[in-house]
Short mmCIF file of N, CA and C in Angstrom, two decimals:
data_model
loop_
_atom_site.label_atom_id
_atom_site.label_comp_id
_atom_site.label_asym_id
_atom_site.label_seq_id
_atom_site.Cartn_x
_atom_site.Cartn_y
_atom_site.Cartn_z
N UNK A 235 225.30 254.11 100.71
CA UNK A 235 224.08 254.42 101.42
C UNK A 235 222.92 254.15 100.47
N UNK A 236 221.90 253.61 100.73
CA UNK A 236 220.64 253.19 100.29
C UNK A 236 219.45 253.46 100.38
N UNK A 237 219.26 254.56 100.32
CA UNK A 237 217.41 255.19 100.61
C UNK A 237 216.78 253.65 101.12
N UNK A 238 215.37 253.95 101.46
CA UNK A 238 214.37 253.02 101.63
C UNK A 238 214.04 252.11 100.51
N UNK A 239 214.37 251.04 100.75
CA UNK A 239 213.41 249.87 100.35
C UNK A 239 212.07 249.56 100.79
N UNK A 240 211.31 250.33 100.15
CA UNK A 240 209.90 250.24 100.87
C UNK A 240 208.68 249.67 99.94
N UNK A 241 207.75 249.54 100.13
CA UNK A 241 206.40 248.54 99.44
C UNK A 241 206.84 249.00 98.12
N UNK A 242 206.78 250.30 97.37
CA UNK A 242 206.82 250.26 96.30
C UNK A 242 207.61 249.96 95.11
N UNK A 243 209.10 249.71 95.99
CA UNK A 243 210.28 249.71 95.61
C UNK A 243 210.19 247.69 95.41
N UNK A 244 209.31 247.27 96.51
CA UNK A 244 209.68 246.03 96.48
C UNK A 244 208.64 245.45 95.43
N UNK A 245 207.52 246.35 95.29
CA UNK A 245 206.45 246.09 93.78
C UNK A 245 207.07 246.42 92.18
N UNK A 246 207.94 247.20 92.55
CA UNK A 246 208.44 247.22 91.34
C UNK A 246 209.57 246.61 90.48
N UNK A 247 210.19 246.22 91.93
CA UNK A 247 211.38 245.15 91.80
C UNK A 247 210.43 243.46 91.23
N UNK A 248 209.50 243.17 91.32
CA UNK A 248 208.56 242.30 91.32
C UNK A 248 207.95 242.09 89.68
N UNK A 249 208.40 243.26 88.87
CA UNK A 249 208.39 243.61 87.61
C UNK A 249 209.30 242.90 87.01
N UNK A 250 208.88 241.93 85.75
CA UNK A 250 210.05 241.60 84.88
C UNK A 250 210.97 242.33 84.81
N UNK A 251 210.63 243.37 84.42
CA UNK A 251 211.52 244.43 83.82
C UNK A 251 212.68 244.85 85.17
N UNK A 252 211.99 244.99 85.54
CA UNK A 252 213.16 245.24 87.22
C UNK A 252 213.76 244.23 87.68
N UNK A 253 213.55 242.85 86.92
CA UNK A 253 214.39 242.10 87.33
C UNK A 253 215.68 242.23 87.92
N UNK A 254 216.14 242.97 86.35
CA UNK A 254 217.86 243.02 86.86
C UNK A 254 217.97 243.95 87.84
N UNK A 255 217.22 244.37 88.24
CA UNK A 255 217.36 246.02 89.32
C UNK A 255 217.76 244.76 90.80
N UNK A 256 217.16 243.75 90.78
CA UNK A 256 217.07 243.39 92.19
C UNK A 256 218.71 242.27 92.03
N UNK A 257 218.97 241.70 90.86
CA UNK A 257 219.84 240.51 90.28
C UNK A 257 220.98 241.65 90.69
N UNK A 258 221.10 242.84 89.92
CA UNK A 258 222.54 243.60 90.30
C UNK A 258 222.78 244.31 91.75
N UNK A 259 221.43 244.13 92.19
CA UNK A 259 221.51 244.96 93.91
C UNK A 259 222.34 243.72 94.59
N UNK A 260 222.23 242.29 94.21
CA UNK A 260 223.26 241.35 94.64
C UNK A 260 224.14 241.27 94.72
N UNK A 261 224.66 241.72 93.63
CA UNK A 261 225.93 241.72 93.21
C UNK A 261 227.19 242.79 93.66
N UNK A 262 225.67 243.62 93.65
CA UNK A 262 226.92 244.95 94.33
C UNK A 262 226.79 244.27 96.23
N UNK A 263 225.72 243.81 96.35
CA UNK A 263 225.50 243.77 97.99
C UNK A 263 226.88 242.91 98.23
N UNK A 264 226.91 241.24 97.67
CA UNK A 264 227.94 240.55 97.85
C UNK A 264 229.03 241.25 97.81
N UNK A 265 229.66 242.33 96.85
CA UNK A 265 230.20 242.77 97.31
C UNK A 265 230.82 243.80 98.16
N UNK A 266 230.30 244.87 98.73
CA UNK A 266 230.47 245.87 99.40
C UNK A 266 230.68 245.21 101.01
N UNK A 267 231.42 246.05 101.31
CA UNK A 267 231.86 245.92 102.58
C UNK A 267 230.54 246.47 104.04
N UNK A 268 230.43 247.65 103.31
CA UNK A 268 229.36 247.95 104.31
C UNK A 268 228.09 248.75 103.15
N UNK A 269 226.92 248.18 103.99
CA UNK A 269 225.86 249.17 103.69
C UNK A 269 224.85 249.59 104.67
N UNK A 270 224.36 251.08 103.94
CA UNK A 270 223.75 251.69 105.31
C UNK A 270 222.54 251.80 104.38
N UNK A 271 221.40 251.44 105.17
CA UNK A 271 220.16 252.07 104.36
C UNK A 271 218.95 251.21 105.13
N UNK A 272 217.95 251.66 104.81
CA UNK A 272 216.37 251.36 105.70
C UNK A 272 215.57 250.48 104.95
N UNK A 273 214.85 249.35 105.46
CA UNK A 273 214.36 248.50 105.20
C UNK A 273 212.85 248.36 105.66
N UNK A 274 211.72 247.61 105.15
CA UNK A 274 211.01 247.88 106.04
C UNK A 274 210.83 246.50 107.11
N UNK A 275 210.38 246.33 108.36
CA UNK A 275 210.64 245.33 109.18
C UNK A 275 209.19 244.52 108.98
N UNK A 276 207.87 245.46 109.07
CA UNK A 276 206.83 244.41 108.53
C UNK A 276 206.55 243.78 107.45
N UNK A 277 207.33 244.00 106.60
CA UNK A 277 206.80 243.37 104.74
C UNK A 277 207.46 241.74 104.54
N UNK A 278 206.80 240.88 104.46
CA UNK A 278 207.15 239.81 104.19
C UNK A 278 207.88 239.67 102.80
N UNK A 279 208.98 239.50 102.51
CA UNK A 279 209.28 239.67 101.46
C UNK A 279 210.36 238.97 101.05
N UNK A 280 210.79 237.88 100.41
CA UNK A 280 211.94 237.01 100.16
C UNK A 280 213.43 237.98 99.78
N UNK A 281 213.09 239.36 99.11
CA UNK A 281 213.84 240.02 98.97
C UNK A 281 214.66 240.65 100.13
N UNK A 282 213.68 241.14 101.04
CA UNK A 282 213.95 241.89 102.52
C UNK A 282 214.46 240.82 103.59
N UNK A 283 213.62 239.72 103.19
CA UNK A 283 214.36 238.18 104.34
C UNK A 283 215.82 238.67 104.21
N UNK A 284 216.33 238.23 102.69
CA UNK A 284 217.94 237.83 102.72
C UNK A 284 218.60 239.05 103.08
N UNK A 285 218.43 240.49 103.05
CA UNK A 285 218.63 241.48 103.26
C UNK A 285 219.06 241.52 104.93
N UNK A 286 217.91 241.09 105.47
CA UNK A 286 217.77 241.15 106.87
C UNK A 286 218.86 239.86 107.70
N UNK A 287 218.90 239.03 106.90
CA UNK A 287 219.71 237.71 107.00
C UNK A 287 221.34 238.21 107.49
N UNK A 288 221.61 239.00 106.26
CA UNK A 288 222.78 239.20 106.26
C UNK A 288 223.37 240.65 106.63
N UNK A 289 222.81 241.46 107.42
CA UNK A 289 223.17 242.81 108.11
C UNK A 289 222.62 242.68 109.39
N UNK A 290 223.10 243.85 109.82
CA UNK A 290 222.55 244.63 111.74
C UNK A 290 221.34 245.40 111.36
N UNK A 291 220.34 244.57 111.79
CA UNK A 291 219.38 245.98 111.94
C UNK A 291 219.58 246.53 113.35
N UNK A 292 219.10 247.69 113.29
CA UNK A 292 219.18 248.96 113.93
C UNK A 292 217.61 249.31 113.76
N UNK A 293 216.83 248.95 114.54
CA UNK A 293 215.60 249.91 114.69
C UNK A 293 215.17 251.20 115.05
N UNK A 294 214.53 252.10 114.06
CA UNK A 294 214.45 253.08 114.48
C UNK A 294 213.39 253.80 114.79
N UNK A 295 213.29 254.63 115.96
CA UNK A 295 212.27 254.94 116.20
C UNK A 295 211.92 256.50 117.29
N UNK A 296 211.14 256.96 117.34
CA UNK A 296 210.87 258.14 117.62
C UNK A 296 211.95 258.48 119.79
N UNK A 297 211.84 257.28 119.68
CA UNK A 297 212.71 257.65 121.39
C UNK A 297 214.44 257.50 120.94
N UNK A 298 215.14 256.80 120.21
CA UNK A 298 216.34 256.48 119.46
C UNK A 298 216.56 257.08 118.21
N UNK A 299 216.03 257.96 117.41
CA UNK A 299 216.61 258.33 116.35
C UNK A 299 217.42 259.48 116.39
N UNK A 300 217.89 260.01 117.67
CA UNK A 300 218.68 260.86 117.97
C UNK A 300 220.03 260.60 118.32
N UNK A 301 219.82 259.03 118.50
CA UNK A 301 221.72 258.65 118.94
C UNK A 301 221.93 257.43 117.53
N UNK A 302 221.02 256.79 116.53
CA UNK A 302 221.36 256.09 115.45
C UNK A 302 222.93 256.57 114.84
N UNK A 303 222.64 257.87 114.58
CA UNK A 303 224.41 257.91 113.81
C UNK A 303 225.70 257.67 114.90
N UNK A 304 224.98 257.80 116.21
CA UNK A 304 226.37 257.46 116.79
C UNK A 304 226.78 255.96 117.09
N UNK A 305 225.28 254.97 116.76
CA UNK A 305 225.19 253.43 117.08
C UNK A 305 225.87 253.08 116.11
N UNK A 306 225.71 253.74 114.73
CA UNK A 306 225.96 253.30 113.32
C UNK A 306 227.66 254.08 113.08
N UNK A 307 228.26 254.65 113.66
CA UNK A 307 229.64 254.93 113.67
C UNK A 307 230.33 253.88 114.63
N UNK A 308 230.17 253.71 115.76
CA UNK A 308 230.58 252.97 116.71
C UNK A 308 230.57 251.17 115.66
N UNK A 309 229.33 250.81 115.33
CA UNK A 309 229.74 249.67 114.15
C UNK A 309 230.59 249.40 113.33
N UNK A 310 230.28 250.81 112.63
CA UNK A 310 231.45 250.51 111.45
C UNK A 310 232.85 250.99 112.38
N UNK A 311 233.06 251.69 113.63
CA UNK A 311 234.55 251.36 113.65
C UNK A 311 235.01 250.16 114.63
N UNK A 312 234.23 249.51 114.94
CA UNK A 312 234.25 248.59 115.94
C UNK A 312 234.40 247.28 114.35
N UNK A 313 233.70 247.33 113.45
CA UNK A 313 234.12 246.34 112.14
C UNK A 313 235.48 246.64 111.58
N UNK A 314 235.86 248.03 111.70
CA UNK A 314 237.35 248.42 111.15
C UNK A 314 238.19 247.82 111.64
N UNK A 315 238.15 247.51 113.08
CA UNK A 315 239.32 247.25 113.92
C UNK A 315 239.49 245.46 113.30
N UNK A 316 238.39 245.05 113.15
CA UNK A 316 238.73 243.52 113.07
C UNK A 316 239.86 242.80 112.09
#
């Protein structure tokens, strides 16, 4: 599970120094089977593109955030079965 990736997270990843913060979030991403965590949908961001590329978003929002854990169980066991 992955807290928010949000503006500040993606300014700081943008830091030399945080380089490797974003180089090893790859590495673990390539490999993990599943990940759960929030993104933001307006930020243009080469980081958030490939992010978005390669998962389900699930939008969330004030009329749906009451059935998300059951959209997001039904995924992952509907991926189990495969």
């Amino acid at each position: 599970v992955m807290d928010e990736i949000g503006k500040m997270e993606l300014l700081s990843l943008r830091d030399k120094a945080n380089y490797l913060l974003e180089k090893e979030f790859y590495n673990f991403y390539d490999k993990a089977d599943h990940i759960i965590g929030t993104i933001p949908l307006q930020v243009k961001d080469k980081f958030v593109d490939e992010i978005k590329k390669k998962t389900k978003v699930i939008t969330v929002d004030q009329f749906n955030r009451d059935s998300v854990p059951e959209q997001v169980i039904a995924l992952l066991k509907s991926e189990a079965s495969l």
